[in-house]
CSV table of C-alpha atoms in Angstrom, one decimal:
chain,number,residue,atom,x,y,z
D,285,MET,CA,-7.4,-2.9,-8.7
D,286,THR,CA,-10.2,-5.3,-9.7
D,287,ASP,CA,-14.1,-5.2,-9.5
D,288,GLN,CA,-13.5,-8.6,-7.2
D,289,LYS,CA,-15.0,-8.1,-3.9
D,290,ILE,CA,-12.6,-8.6,-1.2
D,291,SER,CA,-13.6,-8.8,2.7
D,292,VAL,CA,-11.1,-9.2,5.6
D,293,ASP,CA,-11.2,-11.3,8.7
D,294,GLY,CA,-8.0,-10.2,11.0
D,295,HIS,CA,-5.1,-10.6,8.5
D,296,ILE,CA,-6.9,-12.5,5.9
D,297,ALA,CA,-8.2,-11.2,2.6
D,298,ILE,CA,-11.0,-13.2,1.4
D,299,TYR,CA,-11.5,-12.9,-2.6
D,300,GLU,CA,-15.2,-13.8,-3.3
D,301,PRO,CA,-15.6,-15.9,-6.4
D,302,SER,CA,-15.3,-13.7,-9.6
D,303,VAL,CA,-14.3,-14.2,-13.3
D,304,ILE,CA,-10.6,-13.7,-12.2
D,305,THR,CA,-10.9,-16.3,-9.3
D,306,PRO,CA,-14.0,-18.4,-10.0
D,307,LYS,CA,-13.5,-20.5,-6.7
D,308,GLY,CA,-12.6,-17.6,-4.7
D,309,ASN,CA,-9.4,-17.5,-2.5
D,310,THR,CA,-8.1,-16.5,0.7
D,311,VAL,CA,-4.7,-15.1,1.6
D,312,ASP,CA,-3.3,-14.6,5.1
D,313,PHE,CA,-1.2,-11.3,5.1
D,314,PHE,CA,-0.1,-11.7,8.8
D,315,PHE,CA,3.7,-11.9,8.0
D,316,HIS,CA,3.4,-8.9,5.4
D,317,VAL,CA,1.7,-6.6,7.8
D,318,ARG,CA,4.3,-7.7,10.4
D,319,GLU,CA,7.2,-6.9,8.1
D,320,ILE,CA,5.6,-3.4,7.0
D,321,GLU,CA,5.3,-2.6,10.7
D,322,ARG,CA,8.8,-3.6,11.4
D,323,LEU,CA,10.1,-1.4,8.5
D,324,MET,CA,7.8,1.5,9.4
D,325,GLY,CA,9.2,1.2,13.0
D,326,VAL,CA,12.8,1.5,11.6
D,327,ILE,CA,11.8,4.6,9.5
D,328,VAL,CA,9.9,6.6,12.3
D,329,ALA,CA,13.0,5.6,14.8
D,330,LYS,CA,15.4,7.3,12.2
D,331,ALA,CA,12.9,10.2,11.6
D,332,ARG,CA,12.7,9.5,7.8
D,333,PHE,CA,9.5,10.0,5.6
D,334,ARG,CA,7.2,7.4,6.3
D,335,CYS,CA,6.9,6.0,2.7
D,336,ILE,CA,7.4,2.4,1.8
D,337,GLY,CA,7.3,1.4,-1.9
D,338,ILE,CA,6.1,-2.3,-2.6
D,339,ILE,CA,7.0,-3.8,-5.8
D,340,GLY,CA,4.8,-6.8,-7.1
D,341,LYS,CA,3.6,-8.4,-10.2
D,342,SER,CA,-0.1,-8.4,-11.0
D,343,GLY,CA,-2.1,-10.7,-8.8
D,344,THR,CA,0.4,-10.8,-5.9
D,345,GLY,CA,-2.3,-9.4,-3.5
D,346,LYS,CA,-1.7,-5.6,-3.5
D,347,THR,CA,-5.3,-4.9,-3.4
D,348,GLY,CA,-6.1,-7.7,-0.7
D,349,LEU,CA,-3.1,-6.3,1.2
D,350,ALA,CA,-4.5,-2.8,1.0
D,351,ALA,CA,-7.9,-4.1,2.4
D,352,VAL,CA,-6.1,-6.1,5.4
D,353,LEU,CA,-4.1,-2.7,6.1
D,354,GLN,CA,-7.3,-0.6,6.2
D,355,ALA,CA,-9.2,-3.2,8.6
D,356,ARG,CA,-6.2,-3.4,10.8
D,357,GLY,CA,-5.0,0.0,11.1
D,358,ILE,CA,-6.3,3.1,12.9
D,359,ASN,CA,-7.4,6.1,10.4
D,360,VAL,CA,-6.5,4.2,7.3
D,361,ARG,CA,-8.3,5.1,4.1
D,362,VAL,CA,-8.2,3.2,0.8
D,363,ILE,CA,-8.7,5.3,-2.4
D,364,ASP,CA,-9.0,3.4,-5.6
D,365,ALA,CA,-8.1,5.7,-8.1
D,366,SER,CA,-9.3,3.4,-11.0
D,367,ALA,CA,-12.9,3.9,-9.6
D,368,HIS,CA,-12.5,7.5,-10.4
D,369,TYR,CA,-11.1,6.6,-13.9
D,370,ILE,CA,-13.2,8.6,-16.6
D,371,GLN,CA,-10.4,10.2,-18.4
D,372,GLU,CA,-6.6,9.8,-18.8
D,373,GLN,CA,-5.7,10.9,-15.5
D,374,VAL,CA,-7.5,11.2,-12.0
D,375,ASP,CA,-7.5,14.1,-9.5
D,376,ILE,CA,-7.9,12.6,-6.0
D,377,THR,CA,-6.5,15.8,-4.2
D,378,GLU,CA,-10.0,16.1,-2.6
D,379,TYR,CA,-9.7,12.9,-0.6
D,380,LEU,CA,-6.2,13.8,0.9
D,381,MET,CA,-7.2,16.3,3.5
D,382,ASP,CA,-6.3,14.8,6.9
D,383,GLU,CA,-2.5,14.5,7.7
D,384,ARG,CA,-3.5,12.0,10.3
D,385,THR,CA,-4.9,9.8,8.1
D,386,THR,CA,-3.0,7.0,6.2
D,387,TYR,CA,-4.2,7.0,2.6
D,388,VAL,CA,-3.8,3.5,0.8
D,389,ILE,CA,-4.0,4.7,-3.0
D,390,ASP,CA,-4.4,1.8,-5.5
D,391,GLU,CA,-3.5,2.4,-9.2
D,392,THR,CA,-1.4,5.4,-8.8
D,393,ALA,CA,-0.4,5.4,-12.3
D,394,ILE,CA,-3.2,7.2,-13.6
D,395,LEU,CA,-3.1,10.0,-11.1
D,396,CYS,CA,-2.6,13.6,-12.5
D,397,GLU,CA,0.4,15.7,-11.4
D,398,ARG,CA,-1.6,17.6,-9.1
D,399,SER,CA,-2.5,14.4,-7.2
D,400,LYS,CA,1.0,13.5,-7.3
D,401,LEU,CA,2.1,16.8,-5.6
D,402,ALA,CA,-0.7,16.6,-3.0
D,403,ILE,CA,0.6,13.2,-1.9
D,404,GLU,CA,4.3,14.5,-1.9
D,405,ARG,CA,3.0,17.3,0.4
D,406,HIS,CA,1.3,14.9,2.6
D,407,VAL,CA,4.3,12.7,3.2
D,408,SER,CA,6.6,15.8,3.6
D,409,CYS,CA,4.2,17.0,6.4
D,410,GLY,CA,4.6,13.7,8.3
D,411,GLY,CA,1.5,12.3,6.7
D,412,ALA,CA,1.5,8.5,5.4
D,413,VAL,CA,0.4,7.3,2.1
D,414,VAL,CA,0.4,3.9,0.5
D,415,LEU,CA,0.9,3.9,-3.5
D,416,MET,CA,0.3,1.1,-5.6
D,417,MET,CA,1.4,1.1,-9.4
D,418,GLN,CA,2.2,-1.0,-12.5
D,419,SER,CA,5.7,0.3,-12.5
D,420,GLN,CA,8.3,2.0,-10.4
D,421,ASP,CA,8.5,4.7,-13.0
D,422,ASP,CA,5.0,5.7,-12.7
D,423,PHE,CA,5.4,7.5,-9.3
D,424,GLU,CA,8.5,9.1,-8.0
D,425,LEU,CA,9.1,10.9,-4.4
D,426,ASP,CA,12.9,11.8,-4.6
D,427,GLY,CA,14.4,9.6,-2.1
D,428,MET,CA,11.3,9.5,0.3
D,429,ILE,CA,10.3,5.7,-0.7
D,430,HIS,CA,11.6,3.0,1.2
D,431,TRP,CA,11.2,-0.1,-1.1
D,432,MET,CA,9.8,-3.6,-0.5
D,433,ARG,CA,8.8,-6.5,-2.8
D,434,LEU,CA,5.6,-8.4,-2.7
D,435,ASP,CA,5.3,-11.7,-4.4
D,436,ARG,CA,3.5,-14.9,-3.8
D,437,ASP,CA,5.9,-16.0,-1.3
D,438,GLY,CA,5.5,-12.8,0.8
D,439,ILE,CA,7.2,-9.4,1.4
D,440,THR,CA,10.6,-8.5,2.0
D,441,GLU,CA,12.8,-5.3,2.2
D,442,ALA,CA,14.4,-4.6,-1.0
D,443,THR,CA,17.6,-2.5,-1.5
D,444,ASP,CA,18.4,-2.9,-5.3
D,445,LEU,CA,15.9,-0.8,-7.2
D,446,ASN,CA,17.4,-2.3,-10.5
D,447,ASP,CA,16.4,-5.8,-9.1
D,448,MET,CA,13.0,-4.6,-8.1
D,449,THR,CA,12.3,-3.2,-11.4
D,450,LYS,CA,12.1,-6.9,-12.9
D,451,CYS,CA,8.9,-7.6,-10.8
D,452,GLY,CA,7.1,-5.1,-13.0
D,453,LEU,CA,4.8,-3.3,-10.1
D,454,SER,CA,5.4,-1.2,-7.4
D,455,MET,CA,3.5,0.5,-4.6
D,456,ALA,CA,4.9,3.1,-2.3
D,457,PHE,CA,3.9,2.7,1.2
D,458,ALA,CA,4.0,5.4,3.9
D,459,THR,CA,1.6,4.9,6.9
D,460,ASN,CA,1.0,5.2,10.6
D,461,PHE,CA,0.7,1.5,11.3
D,462,MET,CA,2.9,1.9,14.4
D,463,SER,CA,-0.5,2.8,15.8
D,464,LEU,CA,-2.5,-0.4,14.9
D,465,SER,CA,-4.9,-1.1,17.7
D,466,VAL,CA,-4.1,-4.7,18.0
D,467,ASP,CA,-0.7,-6.3,19.1
D,468,ILE,CA,-0.3,-8.6,16.3
D,469,SER,CA,2.4,-10.7,17.8
D,470,SER,CA,0.3,-11.5,20.8
D,471,GLU,CA,-2.9,-12.2,18.8
D,472,ARG,CA,-0.9,-14.6,16.6
D,473,GLU,CA,0.2,-16.5,19.5
D,474,GLN,CA,-3.4,-17.0,20.8
């Protein structure tokens, strides 16, 4: 997560000018959201844990995607663990209180073990969580994660974990995006 200000207009993340991007930038996440919703539909239909891990290198748009997911979803909350980073590990358990909320947690690599257990409990009880991290090894949920890959070309479902590790970053995604308030496909056609 960066200190760069990101605003959202529909599926578009608008990165304000900063040290990282002096001219600013915009990224359309329409297809990313659609693919995440497609996979979530498959997961829900098969009664599996709602957890999608997204692998992506630094700068591929994980924070912007998180902002779009929060803006587009119903009862979605982004938690930036790095904003609470004062010591080596961060405890965010106090924020994980509502099983109906989809939590998008950025920078999960710095979470303490207590937070990781609270996240696992949330997902096990039918809740949804999005976890973003620097390495797939930074967070494990023993078979609960459905992996995807995020890069500058888009987002795709990934089945080979060894191949995904080459990308360097990962994010676990568990969400209630089946309940998005706007039908994306009909909106895109307008």
